Structure formats: C-alpha cells, structure tokens
CSV table of N, CA and C in Angstrom, one decimal:
chain,number,residue,atom,x,y,z
A,41,UNK,N,89.2,93.1,90.5
A,41,UNK,CA,90.0,92.4,91.4
A,41,UNK,C,91.1,92.0,91.3
A,42,UNK,N,90.6,91.3,90.0
A,42,UNK,CA,92.2,90.5,90.0
A,42,UNK,C,93.4,91.1,89.3
A,43,UNK,N,92.9,92.7,88.8
A,43,UNK,CA,94.3,93.8,88.9
A,43,UNK,C,94.3,94.2,90.2
A,44,UNK,N,93.6,94.1,91.1
A,44,UNK,CA,94.3,94.6,92.6
A,44,UNK,C,95.1,93.6,93.2
A,45,UNK,N,94.9,92.4,93.1
A,45,UNK,CA,95.5,91.4,93.6
A,45,UNK,C,97.0,91.0,92.7
A,46,UNK,N,96.8,91.1,91.7
A,46,UNK,CA,98.1,91.3,90.4
A,46,UNK,C,99.0,92.4,91.3
A,47,UNK,N,98.5,93.4,91.5
A,47,UNK,CA,99.1,94.5,91.5
A,47,UNK,C,100.0,94.3,93.3
A,48,UNK,N,99.3,93.8,94.4
A,48,UNK,CA,99.9,93.3,95.2
A,48,UNK,C,100.8,92.2,95.4
A,49,UNK,N,100.7,91.2,94.5
A,49,UNK,CA,101.7,90.5,94.1
A,49,UNK,C,102.7,91.1,93.7
A,50,UNK,N,102.8,92.3,92.6
A,50,UNK,CA,103.9,92.4,92.1
A,50,UNK,C,104.5,93.6,93.3
A,51,UNK,N,104.0,94.2,94.1
A,51,UNK,CA,104.4,94.7,95.0
A,51,UNK,C,105.1,93.9,96.1
A,52,UNK,N,104.7,93.1,96.5
A,52,UNK,CA,105.5,92.1,97.4
A,52,UNK,C,106.4,91.6,96.5
A,53,UNK,N,106.5,91.3,95.8
A,53,UNK,CA,108.3,90.8,95.0
A,53,UNK,C,108.9,91.6,94.9
A,54,UNK,N,108.3,93.0,94.3
A,54,UNK,CA,109.3,94.3,94.1
A,54,UNK,C,110.0,94.8,95.7
A,55,UNK,N,108.9,94.9,96.5
A,55,UNK,CA,109.7,95.2,97.8
A,55,UNK,C,110.6,94.4,98.4
A,56,UNK,N,110.4,93.1,98.1
A,56,UNK,CA,111.3,92.0,98.8
A,56,UNK,C,112.5,92.2,97.8
A,57,UNK,N,112.7,92.1,96.9
A,57,UNK,CA,113.7,92.3,96.3
A,57,UNK,C,114.4,93.3,96.5
A,58,UNK,N,113.6,94.3,96.5
A,58,UNK,CA,114.8,95.8,96.4
A,58,UNK,C,115.1,95.9,97.9
A,59,UNK,N,114.4,95.1,98.8
A,59,UNK,CA,115.4,94.9,100.4
A,59,UNK,C,116.3,94.1,100.4
A,60,UNK,N,116.0,93.3,99.7
A,60,UNK,CA,117.1,92.0,99.8
A,60,UNK,C,118.5,92.1,98.9
A,61,UNK,N,118.3,93.1,97.8
A,61,UNK,CA,118.9,93.3,97.0
A,61,UNK,C,119.7,94.5,97.1
A,62,UNK,N,119.4,95.3,97.7
A,62,UNK,CA,119.6,96.8,97.8
A,62,UNK,C,120.0,97.4,99.5
A,63,UNK,N,118.6,97.2,99.5
A,63,UNK,CA,118.4,98.1,101.0
A,63,UNK,C,119.7,97.5,101.9
A,64,UNK,N,119.4,96.0,102.1
A,64,UNK,CA,120.4,95.4,103.0
A,64,UNK,C,121.5,95.9,103.0
A,65,UNK,N,122.2,95.9,101.8
A,65,UNK,CA,123.7,96.1,101.6
A,65,UNK,C,123.8,97.8,101.8
A,66,UNK,N,123.0,98.4,102.1
A,66,UNK,CA,123.3,99.8,102.3
A,66,UNK,C,124.5,99.9,104.0
A,67,UNK,N,125.3,101.0,104.0
A,67,UNK,CA,125.7,101.1,105.4
A,67,UNK,C,125.9,102.5,105.9
A,68,UNK,N,124.1,102.6,106.4
A,68,UNK,CA,124.1,103.8,106.9
A,68,UNK,C,124.8,104.0,108.2
A,69,UNK,N,125.1,105.3,108.6
A,69,UNK,CA,125.3,105.4,110.0
A,69,UNK,C,126.5,104.5,110.3
A,70,UNK,N,127.0,103.8,109.7
A,70,UNK,CA,128.4,102.8,110.1
A,70,UNK,C,127.2,101.6,110.7
A,71,UNK,N,126.2,101.2,110.1
A,71,UNK,CA,125.1,99.9,110.8
A,71,UNK,C,124.2,100.4,111.6
A,72,UNK,N,124.2,101.8,112.1
A,72,UNK,CA,123.3,101.8,113.1
A,72,UNK,C,121.7,102.4,112.3
A,73,UNK,N,121.8,102.6,111.3
A,73,UNK,CA,120.5,102.3,110.2
A,73,UNK,C,120.2,101.7,109.6
A,74,UNK,N,118.8,100.7,109.7
A,74,UNK,CA,118.7,99.7,108.5
A,74,UNK,C,117.4,100.0,108.2
A,75,UNK,N,116.9,100.7,107.0
A,75,UNK,CA,115.8,100.9,106.5
A,75,UNK,C,114.8,99.4,106.4
A,76,UNK,N,114.0,99.0,106.3
A,76,UNK,CA,113.4,98.1,106.1
A,76,UNK,C,112.1,98.3,105.1
A,77,UNK,N,112.1,99.0,103.9
A,77,UNK,CA,111.1,99.4,103.1
A,77,UNK,C,109.7,98.1,102.8
A,78,UNK,N,110.1,97.1,103.0
A,78,UNK,CA,109.7,95.9,102.7
A,78,UNK,C,107.9,96.3,103.8
A,79,UNK,N,108.2,96.5,104.5
A,79,UNK,CA,107.1,96.9,105.7
A,79,UNK,C,105.9,97.2,104.9
A,80,UNK,N,106.6,98.5,103.7
A,80,UNK,CA,105.2,99.0,103.1
A,80,UNK,C,104.1,98.5,102.2
A,81,UNK,N,104.4,96.5,102.1
A,81,UNK,CA,103.3,96.2,101.6
A,81,UNK,C,102.5,95.8,102.9
A,82,UNK,N,103.0,95.6,104.2
A,82,UNK,CA,101.8,95.1,105.2
A,82,UNK,C,101.1,96.5,105.1
A,83,UNK,N,101.5,98.0,105.4
A,83,UNK,CA,101.0,98.7,105.5
A,83,UNK,C,99.9,99.1,104.5
A,84,UNK,N,100.3,99.0,103.6
A,84,UNK,CA,99.4,99.5,102.3
A,84,UNK,C,98.4,98.1,101.8
A,85,UNK,N,98.2,97.3,102.7
A,85,UNK,CA,97.2,96.6,102.3
A,85,UNK,C,95.5,97.2,101.9
A,86,UNK,N,94.8,96.7,101.3
A,86,UNK,CA,93.7,97.5,101.8
A,86,UNK,C,92.9,97.7,103.3
A,87,UNK,N,91.8,98.0,103.3
A,87,UNK,CA,91.6,98.0,104.7
A,87,UNK,C,90.5,97.1,104.7
A,88,UNK,N,89.9,96.3,103.6
A,88,UNK,CA,88.9,95.1,103.4
A,88,UNK,C,89.5,94.0,103.7
A,89,UNK,N,90.8,93.8,103.9
A,89,UNK,CA,91.9,93.1,104.1
A,89,UNK,C,91.3,91.9,104.7
A,90,UNK,N,90.9,90.5,104.8
A,90,UNK,CA,90.5,90.1,106.0
A,90,UNK,C,91.6,89.9,107.3
A,91,UNK,N,91.4,89.9,107.8
A,91,UNK,CA,92.3,89.2,109.3
A,91,UNK,C,93.3,88.3,109.1
A,92,UNK,N,92.7,87.1,108.6
A,92,UNK,CA,93.3,86.2,108.2
A,92,UNK,C,94.2,86.1,107.1
A,93,UNK,N,93.9,86.9,106.5
A,93,UNK,CA,94.8,86.6,105.1
A,93,UNK,C,95.9,88.0,105.6
A,94,UNK,N,95.9,89.2,106.4
A,94,UNK,CA,96.4,89.8,106.7
A,94,UNK,C,97.7,89.3,107.6
A,95,UNK,N,97.3,88.1,108.3
A,95,UNK,CA,98.3,87.6,109.3
A,95,UNK,C,99.0,86.9,108.2
A,96,UNK,N,98.4,86.1,107.4
A,96,UNK,CA,99.3,85.1,106.5
A,96,UNK,C,100.1,85.8,105.6
A,97,UNK,N,99.5,87.1,104.7
A,97,UNK,CA,100.6,87.8,104.5
A,97,UNK,C,101.8,88.4,105.0
A,98,UNK,N,101.4,88.6,106.3
A,98,UNK,CA,102.4,89.0,107.3
A,98,UNK,C,103.4,88.1,107.3
A,99,UNK,N,103.0,86.7,107.6
A,99,UNK,CA,104.0,85.8,107.6
A,99,UNK,C,105.1,85.3,106.5
A,100,UNK,N,103.9,85.4,105.4
A,100,UNK,CA,105.0,84.7,104.4
A,100,UNK,C,105.5,86.3,104.2
A,101,UNK,N,105.7,87.2,103.9
A,101,UNK,CA,106.7,88.6,104.2
A,101,UNK,C,107.8,88.0,104.8
A,102,UNK,N,107.3,87.8,106.2
A,102,UNK,CA,108.6,87.7,107.1
A,102,UNK,C,109.5,86.6,106.4
A,103,UNK,N,108.9,85.3,105.9
A,103,UNK,CA,109.6,84.4,105.5
A,103,UNK,C,110.6,84.5,104.7
A,104,UNK,N,109.6,85.2,103.5
A,104,UNK,CA,110.6,85.6,102.2
A,104,UNK,C,112.1,86.4,102.7
A,105,UNK,N,111.4,87.2,103.8
A,105,UNK,CA,112.5,88.0,104.0
A,105,UNK,C,114.0,87.3,104.9
A,106,UNK,N,113.2,86.3,105.7
A,106,UNK,CA,114.0,85.6,106.5
A,106,UNK,C,114.8,84.6,105.8
A,107,UNK,N,114.5,84.3,104.1
A,107,UNK,CA,115.2,83.5,103.5
A,107,UNK,C,116.5,84.3,102.8
A,108,UNK,N,116.3,85.6,102.4
A,108,UNK,CA,117.1,86.0,101.6
A,108,UNK,C,118.0,87.2,103.1
A,109,UNK,N,117.7,87.0,104.2
A,109,UNK,CA,118.4,87.8,105.1
A,109,UNK,C,119.5,86.8,106.0
A,110,UNK,N,118.8,85.3,105.8
A,110,UNK,CA,119.7,84.2,106.8
A,110,UNK,C,119.3,84.5,108.2
A,111,UNK,N,117.8,84.7,108.6
A,111,UNK,CA,118.0,85.0,110.0
A,111,UNK,C,116.1,84.3,110.1
A,112,UNK,N,116.4,82.9,110.7
A,112,UNK,CA,115.7,82.0,110.7
A,112,UNK,C,114.2,82.2,111.5
A,113,UNK,N,113.3,82.9,111.3
A,113,UNK,CA,112.0,83.4,111.5
A,113,UNK,C,112.1,84.7,112.5
A,114,UNK,N,113.2,85.4,112.2
A,114,UNK,CA,113.0,86.7,112.8
A,114,UNK,C,111.9,87.9,112.4
A,115,UNK,N,112.2,87.9,111.1
A,115,UNK,CA,111.3,88.8,110.2
A,115,UNK,C,110.1,88.5,110.3
A,116,UNK,N,109.8,87.2,110.0
A,116,UNK,CA,108.2,86.6,110.5
A,116,UNK,C,107.7,86.7,111.3
A,117,UNK,N,108.4,86.6,112.7
A,117,UNK,CA,107.8,87.0,113.8
A,117,UNK,C,107.3,88.4,114.2
A,118,UNK,N,108.4,89.2,113.5
A,118,UNK,CA,108.2,91.0,113.3
A,118,UNK,C,107.0,91.3,112.8
A,119,UNK,N,106.6,90.3,111.2
A,119,UNK,CA,106.0,90.9,110.8
A,119,UNK,C,104.5,90.5,110.9
A,120,UNK,N,104.5,89.2,111.8
A,120,UNK,CA,103.0,89.0,112.1
A,120,UNK,C,102.8,89.6,112.9
A,121,UNK,N,103.7,89.9,114.0
A,121,UNK,CA,103.3,91.0,115.1
A,121,UNK,C,102.7,92.2,114.2
A,122,UNK,N,103.5,92.7,113.6
A,122,UNK,CA,102.7,94.0,112.8
A,122,UNK,C,101.6,93.6,112.4
A,123,UNK,N,101.7,92.5,111.6
A,123,UNK,CA,100.2,92.9,111.0
A,123,UNK,C,99.1,92.4,112.1
A,124,UNK,N,99.3,91.8,112.8
A,124,UNK,CA,98.3,92.0,114.3
A,124,UNK,C,98.2,93.1,114.9
A,125,UNK,N,99.0,94.0,115.2
A,125,UNK,CA,99.4,95.4,115.3
A,125,UNK,C,98.4,96.4,114.5
A,126,UNK,N,98.5,95.7,112.9
A,126,UNK,CA,97.6,96.7,111.8
A,126,UNK,C,96.0,96.6,111.9
A,127,UNK,N,95.6,95.3,112.6
A,127,UNK,CA,94.2,95.4,112.6
A,127,UNK,C,94.0,96.0,113.6
A,128,UNK,N,94.7,96.4,115.2
A,128,UNK,CA,94.2,96.5,116.2
A,128,UNK,C,94.2,98.3,115.8
A,129,UNK,N,95.4,98.9,115.1
A,129,UNK,CA,95.4,100.1,115.0
A,129,UNK,C,94.6,100.5,114.1
A,130,UNK,N,94.1,100.0,112.8
A,130,UNK,CA,92.7,99.9,112.2
A,130,UNK,C,91.6,100.3,113.2
A,131,UNK,N,91.1,99.0,113.7
A,131,UNK,CA,90.2,99.6,115.0
A,131,UNK,C,90.1,100.5,115.8
A,132,UNK,N,91.2,101.2,116.0
A,132,UNK,CA,91.4,102.5,116.9
A,132,UNK,C,91.6,103.6,116.3
A,133,UNK,N,91.7,103.5,114.8
A,133,UNK,CA,91.5,104.8,114.1
A,133,UNK,C,90.6,104.9,113.4
A,134,UNK,N,89.5,103.8,113.3
A,134,UNK,CA,88.7,104.1,112.3
A,134,UNK,C,87.8,104.9,112.6
A,135,UNK,N,87.5,105.8,111.3
A,135,UNK,CA,86.6,106.9,111.2
A,135,UNK,C,85.4,106.6,111.9
A,136,UNK,N,84.3,106.8,112.1
A,136,UNK,CA,83.1,107.1,113.3
A,136,UNK,C,81.8,106.1,111.5
A,137,UNK,N,82.1,106.6,111.0
A,137,UNK,CA,81.4,105.8,109.9
A,137,UNK,C,81.8,104.7,109.3
A,138,UNK,N,83.6,104.3,109.6
A,138,UNK,CA,84.1,103.0,109.1
A,138,UNK,C,84.9,103.5,108.0
A,139,UNK,N,85.8,102.6,107.5
A,139,UNK,CA,86.3,103.3,106.1
A,139,UNK,C,85.8,103.0,104.9
A,140,UNK,N,86.0,104.2,104.0
A,140,UNK,CA,85.2,104.4,102.7
A,140,UNK,C,86.5,103.3,102.0
A,141,UNK,N,85.5,102.1,101.6
A,141,UNK,CA,86.2,100.9,100.5
A,141,UNK,C,87.1,101.5,99.4
A,142,UNK,N,86.5,102.7,99.0
A,142,UNK,CA,87.2,103.1,97.7
A,142,UNK,C,89.0,104.1,98.3
A,143,UNK,N,89.0,104.3,99.2
A,143,UNK,CA,90.1,104.6,100.0
A,143,UNK,C,91.1,103.6,100.2
A,144,UNK,N,92.4,104.0,100.2
A,144,UNK,CA,93.6,103.1,100.7
A,144,UNK,C,94.5,103.9,102.1
A,145,UNK,N,95.1,102.8,102.8
A,145,UNK,CA,96.0,103.5,103.7
A,145,UNK,C,97.1,103.7,103.5
A,146,UNK,N,97.1,105.2,102.8
A,146,UNK,CA,98.0,106.0,102.2
A,146,UNK,C,98.0,107.5,102.7
A,147,UNK,N,98.5,108.4,102.5
A,147,UNK,CA,98.7,109.6,102.4
A,147,UNK,C,97.6,110.6,101.9
A,148,UNK,N,97.5,110.5,101.0
A,148,UNK,CA,96.5,110.6,99.9
A,148,UNK,C,95.2,110.8,100.3
A,149,UNK,N,94.7,109.5,100.6
A,149,UNK,CA,93.4,109.2,101.3
A,149,UNK,C,93.3,109.9,102.4
A,150,UNK,N,94.2,109.1,103.2
A,150,UNK,CA,93.9,109.4,104.7
A,150,UNK,C,94.3,110.6,105.4
A,151,UNK,N,95.0,111.4,105.0
A,151,UNK,CA,96.0,112.5,105.6
A,151,UNK,C,97.2,112.4,106.2
A,152,UNK,N,97.7,113.3,106.6
A,152,UNK,CA,99.2,113.0,107.1
A,152,UNK,C,99.1,112.3,108.5
A,153,UNK,N,98.7,112.9,109.0
A,153,UNK,CA,98.6,113.0,110.8
A,153,UNK,C,98.0,111.2,110.8
A,154,UNK,N,96.9,110.8,110.2
A,154,UNK,CA,96.2,109.5,110.5
A,154,UNK,C,97.4,108.7,109.8
A,155,UNK,N,98.2,108.6,108.6
A,155,UNK,CA,99.0,107.9,108.3
A,155,UNK,C,100.3,107.8,109.2
A,156,UNK,N,100.8,109.0,109.6
A,156,UNK,CA,101.9,108.9,110.5
A,156,UNK,C,101.5,108.2,111.5
A,157,UNK,N,100.5,108.5,112.0
A,157,UNK,CA,100.0,107.5,113.4
A,157,UNK,C,99.7,106.1,113.3
A,158,UNK,N,99.3,105.8,111.9
A,158,UNK,CA,99.2,104.4,111.8
A,158,UNK,C,100.4,103.8,111.5
A,159,UNK,N,101.2,104.3,110.4
A,159,UNK,CA,102.4,103.5,109.9
A,159,UNK,C,103.8,104.1,110.8
A,160,UNK,N,103.8,104.9,111.7
A,160,UNK,CA,104.5,105.3,112.5
A,160,UNK,C,104.7,104.3,113.9
A,161,UNK,N,103.4,103.6,114.0
A,161,UNK,CA,103.4,103.0,115.0
A,161,UNK,C,104.0,101.4,114.2
A,162,UNK,N,103.1,101.2,113.8
A,162,UNK,CA,103.5,99.9,113.2
A,162,UNK,C,104.8,99.7,112.9
A,163,UNK,N,105.5,100.7,112.0
A,163,UNK,CA,106.9,100.5,112.2
A,163,UNK,C,107.6,100.5,113.0
A,164,UNK,N,107.2,101.1,114.1
A,164,UNK,CA,108.5,101.1,115.2
A,164,UNK,C,107.9,99.6,115.9
A,165,UNK,N,107.0,99.4,116.0
A,165,UNK,CA,106.4,97.8,116.8
A,165,UNK,C,107.4,97.0,116.0
A,166,UNK,N,107.5,96.8,114.6
A,166,UNK,CA,108.0,95.8,113.7
A,166,UNK,C,109.9,95.9,114.2
A,167,UNK,N,110.6,97.1,114.4
A,167,UNK,CA,111.3,97.4,114.5
A,167,UNK,C,111.8,97.4,115.7
A,168,UNK,N,111.3,97.4,116.9
A,168,UNK,CA,111.6,97.0,118.3
A,168,UNK,C,111.6,95.8,118.1
A,169,UNK,N,110.6,95.2,117.7
A,169,UNK,CA,110.8,93.5,117.9
A,169,UNK,C,112.3,93.1,117.4
A,170,UNK,N,112.1,93.4,115.9
A,170,UNK,CA,113.3,93.0,115.1
A,170,UNK,C,114.7,93.0,115.4
A,171,UNK,N,114.8,94.3,116.3
A,171,UNK,CA,116.1,94.4,117.0
A,171,UNK,C,116.6,94.1,118.2
A,172,UNK,N,115.1,93.6,119.2
A,172,UNK,CA,115.4,93.2,120.3
A,172,UNK,C,115.9,92.0,120.0
A,173,UNK,N,114.8,91.1,119.1
A,173,UNK,CA,115.1,89.2,118.9
A,173,UNK,C,116.6,89.1,118.2
A,174,UNK,N,117.1,90.3,117.4
A,174,UNK,CA,118.3,90.1,116.9
A,174,UNK,C,119.3,90.1,118.0
A,175,UNK,N,118.9,91.1,118.9
A,175,UNK,CA,120.3,91.0,120.2
A,175,UNK,C,120.3,89.8,121.2
A,176,UNK,N,118.8,89.6,121.5
A,176,UNK,CA,118.5,88.8,122.2
A,176,UNK,C,118.9,89.3,123.9
A,177,UNK,N,119.0,89.7,124.1
A,177,UNK,CA,119.6,90.5,125.6
A,177,UNK,C,119.4,91.6,125.8
A,178,UNK,N,119.2,92.5,127.2
A,178,UNK,CA,118.9,93.8,127.2
A,178,UNK,C,120.2,94.3,128.0
A,179,UNK,N,121.2,93.7,127.5
A,179,UNK,CA,122.5,94.1,128.3
A,179,UNK,C,122.6,95.6,127.3
A,180,UNK,N,122.7,95.7,126.0
A,180,UNK,CA,122.6,97.0,124.8
A,180,UNK,C,121.3,97.4,125.3
A,181,UNK,N,120.8,97.7,126.2
A,181,UNK,CA,119.4,97.8,125.6
A,181,UNK,C,118.6,99.6,125.0
A,182,UNK,N,119.3,100.3,125.7
A,182,UNK,CA,119.9,102.0,125.0
A,182,UNK,C,120.2,101.8,123.5
A,183,UNK,N,121.1,101.2,123.4
A,183,UNK,CA,121.9,101.2,121.9
A,183,UNK,C,121.0,100.3,121.1
A,184,UNK,N,120.1,99.1,121.6
A,184,UNK,CA,119.5,98.5,120.5
A,184,UNK,C,118.1,99.5,120.3
A,185,UNK,N,117.4,100.0,121.6
A,185,UNK,CA,116.5,100.8,121.5
A,185,UNK,C,116.9,102.3,120.3
A,186,UNK,N,118.1,102.7,120.7
A,186,UNK,CA,118.5,103.8,119.2
A,186,UNK,C,118.6,103.2,118.4
A,187,UNK,N,119.3,102.2,117.7
A,187,UNK,CA,119.2,101.7,116.6
A,187,UNK,C,117.8,101.4,115.7
A,188,UNK,N,116.9,101.2,117.0
A,188,UNK,CA,115.6,100.8,116.3
A,188,UNK,C,114.6,102.0,115.8
A,189,UNK,N,115.0,103.1,117.1
A,189,UNK,CA,113.9,104.1,116.4
A,189,UNK,C,114.9,105.0,115.3
A,190,UNK,N,116.2,104.9,115.2
A,190,UNK,CA,116.5,105.3,114.1
A,190,UNK,C,116.4,105.0,112.8
A,191,UNK,N,116.4,103.5,112.8
A,191,UNK,CA,116.1,102.4,111.9
A,191,UNK,C,114.2,102.5,111.1
A,192,UNK,N,113.4,102.7,112.4
A,192,UNK,CA,112.3,103.2,112.3
A,192,UNK,C,111.9,104.6,111.5
A,193,UNK,N,113.0,105.4,112.0
A,193,UNK,CA,112.5,107.2,111.3
A,193,UNK,C,112.9,106.8,109.5
A,194,UNK,N,113.9,105.9,109.9
A,194,UNK,CA,114.6,105.8,108.1
A,194,UNK,C,113.7,105.2,107.0
A,195,UNK,N,113.1,104.5,107.7
A,195,UNK,CA,111.8,103.8,106.8
A,195,UNK,C,111.1,104.3,107.3
A,196,UNK,N,110.8,105.4,107.9
A,196,UNK,CA,109.1,106.1,107.6
A,196,UNK,C,109.3,106.7,106.7
A,197,UNK,N,110.7,107.6,106.6
A,197,UNK,CA,111.0,108.4,105.4
A,197,UNK,C,110.8,107.8,103.8
A,198,UNK,N,111.3,106.5,104.0
A,198,UNK,CA,111.1,106.2,102.7
A,198,UNK,C,110.0,105.8,102.4
A,199,UNK,N,108.7,105.4,103.1
A,199,UNK,CA,107.5,104.8,103.1
A,199,UNK,C,106.9,106.1,102.0
A,200,UNK,N,107.3,107.5,102.9
A,200,UNK,CA,106.5,108.7,102.7
A,200,UNK,C,107.0,108.6,100.9
A,201,UNK,N,108.4,108.8,101.2
A,201,UNK,CA,109.1,109.2,99.6
A,201,UNK,C,108.4,108.1,98.6
A,202,UNK,N,107.9,106.8,99.4
A,202,UNK,CA,107.5,106.3,98.0
A,202,UNK,C,106.3,106.5,97.8
A,203,UNK,N,105.6,106.7,98.6
A,203,UNK,CA,104.5,107.2,98.4
A,203,UNK,C,104.1,108.5,97.7
A,204,UNK,N,104.9,109.3,98.1
A,204,UNK,CA,105.2,110.8,96.9
A,204,UNK,C,105.1,110.3,95.6
A,205,UNK,N,106.0,109.4,95.5
A,205,UNK,CA,106.7,108.9,93.8
A,205,UNK,C,105.2,108.0,93.3
A,206,UNK,N,104.8,107.2,94.1
A,206,UNK,CA,103.9,106.3,93.3
A,206,UNK,C,102.6,107.4,93.0
A,207,UNK,N,102.2,108.2,94.1
A,207,UNK,CA,100.9,108.7,93.9
A,207,UNK,C,101.2,109.8,92.9
A,208,UNK,N,101.9,110.0,92.5
A,208,UNK,CA,102.7,111.5,91.4
A,208,UNK,C,102.5,110.5,90.2
A,209,UNK,N,102.9,109.4,90.2
A,209,UNK,CA,102.9,108.6,88.8
A,209,UNK,C,101.1,108.2,88.6
A,210,UNK,N,100.9,108.1,89.6
A,210,UNK,CA,99.0,107.6,89.6
A,210,UNK,C,98.4,108.7,89.1
A,211,UNK,N,98.8,110.4,89.4
A,211,UNK,CA,97.9,111.5,89.0
A,211,UNK,C,98.4,111.8,88.1
A,212,UNK,N,99.7,111.3,87.0
A,212,UNK,CA,100.1,112.0,85.8
A,212,UNK,C,99.3,110.8,85.2
A,213,UNK,N,98.7,109.9,85.0
A,213,UNK,CA,97.9,108.7,84.5
A,213,UNK,C,96.7,109.1,84.1
C-alpha cells in the first residue's frame, strides 16, 4: 500500500514538472495544439480510489498546474470536472461483475476500446472546459472547439505512448 501511494506521488510530481517545464513550452502547429499529459495522473488512478480523494487529487493537480501556468483556477476547475467525470465514466463503463481490484485503468488491463472510451471522454471534457474558460467568450467558438479537439487528440496519443513505454518497462522487470 505504501509503495502504491509513493508511486502515485512520484507520478504526480513527474507529470506536473514534465508539463510545466517541457510540454507547455512546445509550439505545435503554431499554438493550436497544446498536449496536457498531466491529466494522465487522474486517468490512471486505481479503480478503488474513493470519490472524495479523486476530487481532492483533481483539485490539487489543477492547482499545481495553475501555479506553474499563472492561470488562477482554470486548470483546477478543469481537473475537478474531469475527476467528477471520471467517477461517472467508471460507473457507465463498469463490467457486470464490477472492476477487478488487481487491474488498473490502462490499455493493458482493460483493452484499447475501453481505454479510448474512458480516457478519450475525460480528455475531451477537460480540454473543452479549459479552452473555453481560457477564451471566455463564444465569438471564436469553432476555432476554440478545433483547438480543444486537436489538443485532446495530441494528449491521447501521448497518453497511449506513455502507457506503451511504462508497460514495456514493467514487463521487462
């Protein structure tokens, strides 16, 4: 149990620093694509994480990103919404017998279709909220929607790549 908590703390720190120090400074498609890999932390939380802890971790993750991005509350709001959406998606996608406590919400344990539905929905929800709050008007609705969807696709690709890299390392051990 201690090792699981330690690993999640390290993942939190690593993903926030990777996002703040590397990914936020990439200029992909002239600023139209902004991958937010830090959301992988919320997606990868164990199934048995209590709802209150999921929401609290979402808030903490968002506040950490707001601190580095100088965006007061925008990431926190998007992450809390994503954490709440995670709770709903887990209920909607639950297997008939419930989730196996030995499995994790990843491609290897749950399959690509399940993961794409689960993570894709959460990433799109997060990105739509974040991008529309950032713009704070509907004048540029379609360009904001396009930016959010392109960034969500880039984030999904990075999440899948991160899972492929980490699962390969876990299998080698």
